[in-house]
Amino acid sequence: MYSERFIKGRQMLQQVDGKGGDAVIDSLRDIAPDFARYLIEFPFGDIYSRSELDLRSREIATVAALTAMGNAAPQLKVHIEAALHVGLTQAEIIEVMMQMAVYAGFPAALNGLFAAKEVFARQ
């Protein structure tokens, strides 16, 4: 039986990422099913579902954070797709990454821009 957190998280994941989030969760089922459940329950069931920020704002923050990390390209690509899904434009995503050059450095921003280029090419 699925917990309330899982059900709420799954619904939020669909709102944020459409079908893209399912691929990440499915890829973990055979190696770490508990971790897949945690990825639904905590980020999406507990955090994304809070009312203080809308989904657009949450994805701006997430794209900014992953860009600033500079070493999370797979996760950044998922969240670039999610950002597009919740209404950000390509230009807005690029602007977020350019802003990260100021705080995280040019290498991190460049990595983000190359990830965005790859995602945008698939659109």
mmCIF file of N, CA and C in Angstrom:
data_model
loop_
_atom_site.group_PDB
_atom_site.id
_atom_site.type_symbol
_atom_site.label_atom_id
_atom_site.label_comp_id
_atom_site.label_asym_id
_atom_site.label_seq_id
_atom_site.Cartn_x
_atom_site.Cartn_y
_atom_site.Cartn_z
ATOM 1 N N MET A 1 0.832 -1.181 0.000
ATOM 2 C CA MET A 1 0.000 0.000 0.000
ATOM 3 C C MET A 1 0.879 1.247 0.000
ATOM 4 N N TYR A 2 0.498 2.238 -0.745
ATOM 5 C CA TYR A 2 1.274 3.468 -0.834
ATOM 6 C C TYR A 2 0.876 4.444 0.271
ATOM 7 N N SER A 3 1.873 5.115 0.835
ATOM 8 C CA SER A 3 1.614 6.113 1.870
ATOM 9 C C SER A 3 1.006 7.373 1.257
ATOM 10 N N GLU A 4 0.428 8.204 2.106
ATOM 11 C CA GLU A 4 -0.121 9.479 1.651
ATOM 12 C C GLU A 4 0.977 10.361 1.051
ATOM 13 N N ARG A 5 2.162 10.346 1.677
ATOM 14 C CA ARG A 5 3.304 11.114 1.156
ATOM 15 C C ARG A 5 3.666 10.650 -0.250
ATOM 16 N N PHE A 6 3.673 9.334 -0.466
ATOM 17 C CA PHE A 6 4.020 8.798 -1.779
ATOM 18 C C PHE A 6 2.992 9.224 -2.819
ATOM 19 N N ILE A 7 1.723 9.105 -2.489
ATOM 20 C CA ILE A 7 0.660 9.466 -3.435
ATOM 21 C C ILE A 7 0.736 10.955 -3.769
ATOM 22 N N LYS A 8 0.882 11.799 -2.743
ATOM 23 C CA LYS A 8 1.006 13.237 -2.968
ATOM 24 C C LYS A 8 2.257 13.537 -3.799
ATOM 25 N N GLY A 9 3.359 12.869 -3.475
ATOM 26 C CA GLY A 9 4.611 13.070 -4.203
ATOM 27 C C GLY A 9 4.514 12.649 -5.657
ATOM 28 N N ARG A 10 3.865 11.553 -5.903
ATOM 29 C CA ARG A 10 3.701 11.060 -7.279
ATOM 30 C C ARG A 10 2.868 12.042 -8.101
ATOM 31 N N GLN A 11 1.817 12.566 -7.511
ATOM 32 C CA GLN A 11 0.978 13.557 -8.203
ATOM 33 C C GLN A 11 1.776 14.825 -8.499
ATOM 34 N N MET A 12 2.579 15.271 -7.539
ATOM 35 C CA MET A 12 3.386 16.472 -7.735
ATOM 36 C C MET A 12 4.463 16.223 -8.781
ATOM 37 N N LEU A 13 5.078 15.062 -8.758
ATOM 38 C CA LEU A 13 6.085 14.718 -9.765
ATOM 39 C C LEU A 13 5.487 14.801 -11.163
ATOM 40 N N GLN A 14 4.267 14.331 -11.332
ATOM 41 C CA GLN A 14 3.600 14.413 -12.631
ATOM 42 C C GLN A 14 3.369 15.858 -13.044
ATOM 43 N N GLN A 15 2.983 16.721 -12.084
ATOM 44 C CA GLN A 15 2.767 18.134 -12.397
ATOM 45 C C GLN A 15 4.066 18.816 -12.807
ATOM 46 N N VAL A 16 5.152 18.466 -12.140
ATOM 47 C CA VAL A 16 6.430 19.114 -12.386
ATOM 48 C C VAL A 16 7.082 18.587 -13.649
ATOM 49 N N ASP A 17 7.086 17.291 -13.811
ATOM 50 C CA ASP A 17 7.943 16.681 -14.826
ATOM 51 C C ASP A 17 7.206 15.852 -15.860
ATOM 52 N N GLY A 18 5.911 15.796 -15.801
ATOM 53 C CA GLY A 18 5.204 14.945 -16.748
ATOM 54 C C GLY A 18 5.675 13.511 -16.596
ATOM 55 N N LYS A 19 6.056 12.918 -17.688
ATOM 56 C CA LYS A 19 6.511 11.518 -17.667
ATOM 57 C C LYS A 19 8.015 11.397 -17.400
ATOM 58 N N GLY A 20 8.759 12.501 -17.479
ATOM 59 C CA GLY A 20 10.210 12.456 -17.303
ATOM 60 C C GLY A 20 10.644 11.912 -15.961
ATOM 61 N N GLY A 21 9.931 12.268 -14.911
ATOM 62 C CA GLY A 21 10.279 11.782 -13.582
ATOM 63 C C GLY A 21 10.107 10.290 -13.433
ATOM 64 N N ASP A 22 9.149 9.731 -14.145
ATOM 65 C CA ASP A 22 8.933 8.284 -14.088
ATOM 66 C C ASP A 22 10.169 7.511 -14.527
ATOM 67 N N ALA A 23 10.876 8.020 -15.520
ATOM 68 C CA ALA A 23 12.065 7.327 -16.024
ATOM 69 C C ALA A 23 13.137 7.237 -14.937
ATOM 70 N N VAL A 24 13.314 8.304 -14.178
ATOM 71 C CA VAL A 24 14.310 8.292 -13.101
ATOM 72 C C VAL A 24 13.902 7.285 -12.031
ATOM 73 N N ILE A 25 12.648 7.337 -11.637
ATOM 74 C CA ILE A 25 12.157 6.426 -10.602
ATOM 75 C C ILE A 25 12.256 4.982 -11.078
ATOM 76 N N ASP A 26 11.842 4.725 -12.308
ATOM 77 C CA ASP A 26 11.892 3.366 -12.850
ATOM 78 C C ASP A 26 13.327 2.844 -12.938
ATOM 79 N N SER A 27 14.277 3.721 -13.225
ATOM 80 C CA SER A 27 15.668 3.279 -13.356
ATOM 81 C C SER A 27 16.269 2.852 -12.023
ATOM 82 N N LEU A 28 15.643 3.235 -10.924
ATOM 83 C CA LEU A 28 16.150 2.867 -9.595
ATOM 84 C C LEU A 28 15.454 1.654 -8.994
ATOM 85 N N ARG A 29 14.348 1.244 -9.566
ATOM 86 C CA ARG A 29 13.535 0.177 -8.950
ATOM 87 C C ARG A 29 14.299 -1.119 -8.754
ATOM 88 N N ASP A 30 15.172 -1.468 -9.683
ATOM 89 C CA ASP A 30 15.857 -2.755 -9.564
ATOM 90 C C ASP A 30 17.093 -2.694 -8.672
ATOM 91 N N ILE A 31 17.624 -1.502 -8.426
ATOM 92 C CA ILE A 31 18.827 -1.399 -7.598
ATOM 93 C C ILE A 31 18.550 -0.797 -6.222
ATOM 94 N N ALA A 32 17.631 0.161 -6.147
ATOM 95 C CA ALA A 32 17.371 0.836 -4.874
ATOM 96 C C ALA A 32 15.917 1.304 -4.803
ATOM 97 N N PRO A 33 14.978 0.359 -4.693
ATOM 98 C CA PRO A 33 13.563 0.742 -4.687
ATOM 99 C C PRO A 33 13.199 1.663 -3.526
ATOM 100 N N ASP A 34 13.836 1.493 -2.376
ATOM 101 C CA ASP A 34 13.551 2.396 -1.263
ATOM 102 C C ASP A 34 13.977 3.823 -1.597
ATOM 103 N N PHE A 35 15.122 3.969 -2.258
ATOM 104 C CA PHE A 35 15.589 5.297 -2.648
ATOM 105 C C PHE A 35 14.640 5.933 -3.644
ATOM 106 N N ALA A 36 14.116 5.134 -4.566
ATOM 107 C CA ALA A 36 13.123 5.646 -5.522
ATOM 108 C C ALA A 36 11.907 6.181 -4.779
ATOM 109 N N ARG A 37 11.477 5.460 -3.766
ATOM 110 C CA ARG A 37 10.338 5.916 -2.953
ATOM 111 C C ARG A 37 10.684 7.190 -2.216
ATOM 112 N N TYR A 38 11.895 7.272 -1.656
ATOM 113 C CA TYR A 38 12.314 8.495 -0.954
ATOM 114 C C TYR A 38 12.319 9.694 -1.894
ATOM 115 N N LEU A 39 12.728 9.483 -3.151
ATOM 116 C CA LEU A 39 12.757 10.565 -4.138
ATOM 117 C C LEU A 39 11.370 11.108 -4.439
ATOM 118 N N ILE A 40 10.385 10.278 -4.268
ATOM 119 C CA ILE A 40 9.005 10.734 -4.471
ATOM 120 C C ILE A 40 8.472 11.372 -3.188
ATOM 121 N N GLU A 41 8.673 10.712 -2.065
ATOM 122 C CA GLU A 41 8.067 11.181 -0.820
ATOM 123 C C GLU A 41 8.641 12.502 -0.319
ATOM 124 N N PHE A 42 9.963 12.606 -0.215
ATOM 125 C CA PHE A 42 10.522 13.807 0.394
ATOM 126 C C PHE A 42 10.513 15.018 -0.536
ATOM 127 N N PRO A 43 11.233 14.978 -1.672
ATOM 128 C CA PRO A 43 11.255 16.207 -2.485
ATOM 129 C C PRO A 43 9.875 16.607 -2.999
ATOM 130 N N PHE A 44 9.122 15.645 -3.491
ATOM 131 C CA PHE A 44 7.855 15.991 -4.145
ATOM 132 C C PHE A 44 6.660 15.939 -3.203
ATOM 133 N N GLY A 45 6.617 14.961 -2.309
ATOM 134 C CA GLY A 45 5.506 14.875 -1.368
ATOM 135 C C GLY A 45 5.583 15.902 -0.257
ATOM 136 N N ASP A 46 6.804 16.199 0.198
ATOM 137 C CA ASP A 46 6.964 17.114 1.332
ATOM 138 C C ASP A 46 7.356 18.535 0.925
ATOM 139 N N ILE A 47 8.268 18.693 -0.022
ATOM 140 C CA ILE A 47 8.818 20.016 -0.326
ATOM 141 C C ILE A 47 8.102 20.687 -1.498
ATOM 142 N N TYR A 48 8.081 20.052 -2.656
ATOM 143 C CA TYR A 48 7.455 20.674 -3.831
ATOM 144 C C TYR A 48 5.974 20.976 -3.596
ATOM 145 N N SER A 49 5.320 20.223 -2.745
ATOM 146 C CA SER A 49 3.883 20.419 -2.535
ATOM 147 C C SER A 49 3.562 21.554 -1.558
ATOM 148 N N ARG A 50 4.579 22.176 -0.976
ATOM 149 C CA ARG A 50 4.340 23.326 -0.091
ATOM 150 C C ARG A 50 3.812 24.497 -0.916
ATOM 151 N N SER A 51 3.017 25.336 -0.294
ATOM 152 C CA SER A 51 2.324 26.395 -1.033
ATOM 153 C C SER A 51 3.088 27.720 -1.118
ATOM 154 N N GLU A 52 4.197 27.854 -0.425
ATOM 155 C CA GLU A 52 4.881 29.144 -0.367
ATOM 156 C C GLU A 52 5.544 29.561 -1.681
ATOM 157 N N LEU A 53 5.907 28.627 -2.531
ATOM 158 C CA LEU A 53 6.462 28.921 -3.854
ATOM 159 C C LEU A 53 5.668 28.165 -4.905
ATOM 160 N N ASP A 54 5.473 28.781 -6.062
ATOM 161 C CA ASP A 54 4.837 28.061 -7.157
ATOM 162 C C ASP A 54 5.879 27.169 -7.851
ATOM 163 N N LEU A 55 5.414 26.300 -8.733
ATOM 164 C CA LEU A 55 6.313 25.340 -9.373
ATOM 165 C C LEU A 55 7.353 26.019 -10.261
ATOM 166 N N ARG A 56 6.972 27.115 -10.911
ATOM 167 C CA ARG A 56 7.929 27.873 -11.725
ATOM 168 C C ARG A 56 9.096 28.347 -10.860
ATOM 169 N N SER A 57 8.769 28.936 -9.713
ATOM 170 C CA SER A 57 9.806 29.446 -8.809
ATOM 171 C C SER A 57 10.677 28.315 -8.282
ATOM 172 N N ARG A 58 10.057 27.199 -7.966
ATOM 173 C CA ARG A 58 10.826 26.049 -7.467
ATOM 174 C C ARG A 58 11.799 25.536 -8.531
ATOM 175 N N GLU A 59 11.364 25.514 -9.777
ATOM 176 C CA GLU A 59 12.264 25.038 -10.830
ATOM 177 C C GLU A 59 13.362 26.057 -11.141
ATOM 178 N N ILE A 60 13.082 27.346 -11.024
ATOM 179 C CA ILE A 60 14.144 28.343 -11.170
ATOM 180 C C ILE A 60 15.214 28.086 -10.106
ATOM 181 N N ALA A 61 14.781 27.900 -8.861
ATOM 182 C CA ALA A 61 15.725 27.646 -7.777
ATOM 183 C C ALA A 61 16.505 26.351 -8.012
ATOM 184 N N THR A 62 15.838 25.327 -8.491
ATOM 185 C CA THR A 62 16.484 24.037 -8.700
ATOM 186 C C THR A 62 17.487 24.107 -9.844
ATOM 187 N N VAL A 63 17.097 24.723 -10.946
ATOM 188 C CA VAL A 63 18.026 24.878 -12.075
ATOM 189 C C VAL A 63 19.231 25.711 -11.643
ATOM 190 N N ALA A 64 18.992 26.760 -10.878
ATOM 191 C CA ALA A 64 20.101 27.589 -10.393
ATOM 192 C C ALA A 64 21.047 26.769 -9.508
ATOM 193 N N ALA A 65 20.484 26.024 -8.572
ATOM 194 C CA ALA A 65 21.312 25.247 -7.649
ATOM 195 C C ALA A 65 22.121 24.178 -8.387
ATOM 196 N N LEU A 66 21.467 23.445 -9.280
ATOM 197 C CA LEU A 66 22.172 22.387 -10.008
ATOM 198 C C LEU A 66 23.224 22.965 -10.949
ATOM 199 N N THR A 67 22.932 24.117 -11.538
ATOM 200 C CA THR A 67 23.931 24.787 -12.373
ATOM 201 C C THR A 67 25.120 25.197 -11.513
ATOM 202 N N ALA A 68 24.843 25.802 -10.361
ATOM 203 C CA ALA A 68 25.915 26.267 -9.481
ATOM 204 C C ALA A 68 26.791 25.112 -8.996
ATOM 205 N N MET A 69 26.198 23.936 -8.806
ATOM 206 C CA MET A 69 26.990 22.780 -8.379
ATOM 207 C C MET A 69 28.043 22.448 -9.422
ATOM 208 N N GLY A 70 27.687 22.561 -10.686
ATOM 209 C CA GLY A 70 28.644 22.325 -11.755
ATOM 210 C C GLY A 70 28.960 20.878 -12.046
ATOM 211 N N ASN A 71 28.435 19.949 -11.265
ATOM 212 C CA ASN A 71 28.786 18.538 -11.446
ATOM 213 C C ASN A 71 27.563 17.619 -11.412
ATOM 214 N N ALA A 72 26.408 18.171 -11.744
ATOM 215 C CA ALA A 72 25.171 17.394 -11.657
ATOM 216 C C ALA A 72 24.415 17.442 -12.985
ATOM 217 N N ALA A 73 25.131 17.255 -14.083
ATOM 218 C CA ALA A 73 24.519 17.391 -15.408
ATOM 219 C C ALA A 73 23.293 16.500 -15.617
ATOM 220 N N PRO A 74 23.312 15.224 -15.231
ATOM 221 C CA PRO A 74 22.105 14.412 -15.462
ATOM 222 C C PRO A 74 20.878 14.969 -14.741
ATOM 223 N N GLN A 75 21.057 15.384 -13.486
ATOM 224 C CA GLN A 75 19.944 15.925 -12.729
ATOM 225 C C GLN A 75 19.527 17.295 -13.289
ATOM 226 N N LEU A 76 20.507 18.088 -13.714
ATOM 227 C CA LEU A 76 20.200 19.391 -14.303
ATOM 228 C C LEU A 76 19.361 19.228 -15.557
ATOM 229 N N LYS A 77 19.694 18.269 -16.394
ATOM 230 C CA LYS A 77 18.914 18.039 -17.617
ATOM 231 C C LYS A 77 17.471 17.677 -17.294
ATOM 232 N N VAL A 78 17.264 16.839 -16.291
ATOM 233 C CA VAL A 78 15.903 16.483 -15.878
ATOM 234 C C VAL A 78 15.152 17.738 -15.444
ATOM 235 N N HIS A 79 15.833 18.604 -14.701
ATOM 236 C CA HIS A 79 15.144 19.792 -14.191
ATOM 237 C C HIS A 79 15.020 20.897 -15.231
ATOM 238 N N ILE A 80 15.856 20.901 -16.255
ATOM 239 C CA ILE A 80 15.633 21.821 -17.380
ATOM 240 C C ILE A 80 14.345 21.414 -18.081
ATOM 241 N N GLU A 81 14.174 20.113 -18.295
ATOM 242 C CA GLU A 81 12.934 19.623 -18.905
ATOM 243 C C GLU A 81 11.737 19.957 -18.019
ATOM 244 N N ALA A 82 11.896 19.797 -16.701
ATOM 245 C CA ALA A 82 10.811 20.127 -15.781
ATOM 246 C C ALA A 82 10.504 21.620 -15.834
ATOM 247 N N ALA A 83 11.544 22.445 -15.897
ATOM 248 C CA ALA A 83 11.343 23.900 -15.970
ATOM 249 C C ALA A 83 10.541 24.271 -17.210
ATOM 250 N N LEU A 84 10.865 23.663 -18.318
ATOM 251 C CA LEU A 84 10.094 23.899 -19.546
ATOM 252 C C LEU A 84 8.651 23.426 -19.353
ATOM 253 N N HIS A 85 8.491 22.300 -18.695
ATOM 254 C CA HIS A 85 7.165 21.714 -18.481
ATOM 255 C C HIS A 85 6.273 22.608 -17.620
ATOM 256 N N VAL A 86 6.873 23.318 -16.656
ATOM 257 C CA VAL A 86 6.063 24.177 -15.777
ATOM 258 C C VAL A 86 5.996 25.618 -16.278
ATOM 259 N N GLY A 87 6.499 25.872 -17.486
ATOM 260 C CA GLY A 87 6.267 27.164 -18.108
ATOM 261 C C GLY A 87 7.435 28.102 -18.285
ATOM 262 N N LEU A 88 8.635 27.721 -17.875
ATOM 263 C CA LEU A 88 9.771 28.583 -18.154
ATOM 264 C C LEU A 88 10.104 28.521 -19.637
ATOM 265 N N THR A 89 10.604 29.619 -20.157
ATOM 266 C CA THR A 89 11.044 29.639 -21.545
ATOM 267 C C THR A 89 12.523 29.266 -21.607
ATOM 268 N N GLN A 90 12.977 28.930 -22.790
ATOM 269 C CA GLN A 90 14.400 28.657 -22.972
ATOM 270 C C GLN A 90 15.222 29.881 -22.580
ATOM 271 N N ALA A 91 14.751 31.066 -22.952
ATOM 272 C CA ALA A 91 15.480 32.298 -22.633
ATOM 273 C C ALA A 91 15.583 32.501 -21.119
ATOM 274 N N GLU A 92 14.529 32.189 -20.383
ATOM 275 C CA GLU A 92 14.575 32.335 -18.923
ATOM 276 C C GLU A 92 15.567 31.358 -18.303
ATOM 277 N N ILE A 93 15.590 30.136 -18.800
ATOM 278 C CA ILE A 93 16.530 29.127 -18.288
ATOM 279 C C ILE A 93 17.966 29.573 -18.550
ATOM 280 N N ILE A 94 18.237 30.073 -19.745
ATOM 281 C CA ILE A 94 19.576 30.568 -20.078
ATOM 282 C C ILE A 94 19.943 31.726 -19.152
ATOM 283 N N GLU A 95 19.007 32.612 -18.885
ATOM 284 C CA GLU A 95 19.274 33.757 -18.007
ATOM 285 C C GLU A 95 19.621 33.302 -16.594
ATOM 286 N N VAL A 96 18.924 32.290 -16.094
ATOM 287 C CA VAL A 96 19.241 31.736 -14.772
ATOM 288 C C VAL A 96 20.680 31.227 -14.763
ATOM 289 N N MET A 97 21.070 30.537 -15.796
ATOM 290 C CA MET A 97 22.426 29.990 -15.863
ATOM 291 C C MET A 97 23.476 31.088 -15.984
ATOM 292 N N MET A 98 23.167 32.116 -16.750
ATOM 293 C CA MET A 98 24.097 33.238 -16.857
ATOM 294 C C MET A 98 24.258 33.918 -15.496
ATOM 295 N N GLN A 99 23.185 34.026 -14.730
ATOM 296 C CA GLN A 99 23.259 34.604 -13.387
ATOM 297 C C GLN A 99 24.185 33.775 -12.494
ATOM 298 N N MET A 100 24.203 32.468 -12.695
ATOM 299 C CA MET A 100 25.043 31.602 -11.876
ATOM 300 C C MET A 100 26.525 31.819 -12.153
ATOM 301 N N ALA A 101 26.883 32.360 -13.313
ATOM 302 C CA ALA A 101 28.289 32.660 -13.588
ATOM 303 C C ALA A 101 28.831 33.657 -12.566
ATOM 304 N N VAL A 102 27.975 34.563 -12.106
ATOM 305 C CA VAL A 102 28.387 35.572 -11.131
ATOM 306 C C VAL A 102 28.724 34.925 -9.788
ATOM 307 N N TYR A 103 27.947 33.933 -9.377
ATOM 308 C CA TYR A 103 28.081 33.355 -8.043
ATOM 309 C C TYR A 103 28.801 32.014 -8.000
ATOM 310 N N ALA A 104 28.747 31.268 -9.087
ATOM 311 C CA ALA A 104 29.352 29.932 -9.092
ATOM 312 C C ALA A 104 30.525 29.823 -10.059
ATOM 313 N N GLY A 105 30.729 30.837 -10.889
ATOM 314 C CA GLY A 105 31.847 30.837 -11.816
ATOM 315 C C GLY A 105 31.450 30.436 -13.226
ATOM 316 N N PHE A 106 32.314 30.821 -14.130
ATOM 317 C CA PHE A 106 32.068 30.530 -15.539
ATOM 318 C C PHE A 106 32.052 29.040 -15.858
ATOM 319 N N PRO A 107 32.932 28.214 -15.280
ATOM 320 C CA PRO A 107 32.871 26.781 -15.608
ATOM 321 C C PRO A 107 31.518 26.158 -15.269
ATOM 322 N N ALA A 108 30.957 26.482 -14.103
ATOM 323 C CA ALA A 108 29.653 25.925 -13.732
ATOM 324 C C ALA A 108 28.571 26.407 -14.687
ATOM 325 N N ALA A 109 28.606 27.699 -15.019
ATOM 326 C CA ALA A 109 27.607 28.235 -15.952
ATOM 327 C C ALA A 109 27.752 27.592 -17.325
ATOM 328 N N LEU A 110 28.976 27.420 -17.789
ATOM 329 C CA LEU A 110 29.197 26.766 -19.088
ATOM 330 C C LEU A 110 28.658 25.344 -19.094
ATOM 331 N N ASN A 111 28.926 24.590 -18.028
ATOM 332 C CA ASN A 111 28.391 23.227 -17.947
ATOM 333 C C ASN A 111 26.870 23.247 -18.031
ATOM 334 N N GLY A 112 26.255 24.199 -17.338
ATOM 335 C CA GLY A 112 24.807 24.329 -17.381
ATOM 336 C C GLY A 112 24.304 24.676 -18.770
ATOM 337 N N LEU A 113 24.979 25.610 -19.425
ATOM 338 C CA LEU A 113 24.560 26.014 -20.770
ATOM 339 C C LEU A 113 24.670 24.861 -21.760
ATOM 340 N N PHE A 114 25.726 24.069 -21.638
ATOM 341 C CA PHE A 114 25.854 22.913 -22.538
ATOM 342 C C PHE A 114 24.778 21.865 -22.267
ATOM 343 N N ALA A 115 24.406 21.690 -20.993
ATOM 344 C CA ALA A 115 23.303 20.782 -20.671
ATOM 345 C C ALA A 115 21.999 21.307 -21.264
ATOM 346 N N ALA A 116 21.773 22.614 -21.151
ATOM 347 C CA ALA A 116 20.560 23.218 -21.714
ATOM 348 C C ALA A 116 20.531 23.054 -23.229
ATOM 349 N N LYS A 117 21.653 23.274 -23.865
ATOM 350 C CA LYS A 117 21.729 23.131 -25.323
ATOM 351 C C LYS A 117 21.298 21.728 -25.743
ATOM 352 N N GLU A 118 21.756 20.726 -24.993
ATOM 353 C CA GLU A 118 21.393 19.339 -25.294
ATOM 354 C C GLU A 118 19.890 19.104 -25.109
ATOM 355 N N VAL A 119 19.328 19.606 -24.018
ATOM 356 C CA VAL A 119 17.901 19.438 -23.759
ATOM 357 C C VAL A 119 17.079 20.168 -24.805
ATOM 358 N N PHE A 120 17.443 21.409 -25.114
ATOM 359 C CA PHE A 120 16.690 22.207 -26.085
ATOM 360 C C PHE A 120 16.711 21.549 -27.459
ATOM 361 N N ALA A 121 17.800 20.905 -27.812
ATOM 362 C CA ALA A 121 17.906 20.236 -29.118
ATOM 363 C C ALA A 121 16.918 19.068 -29.237
ATOM 364 N N ARG A 122 16.529 18.500 -28.116
ATOM 365 C CA ARG A 122 15.568 17.376 -28.117
ATOM 366 C C ARG A 122 14.132 17.839 -28.151
ATOM 367 N N GLN A 123 13.885 19.127 -27.953
ATOM 368 C CA GLN A 123 12.515 19.652 -27.894
ATOM 369 C C GLN A 123 11.875 19.711 -29.264
#
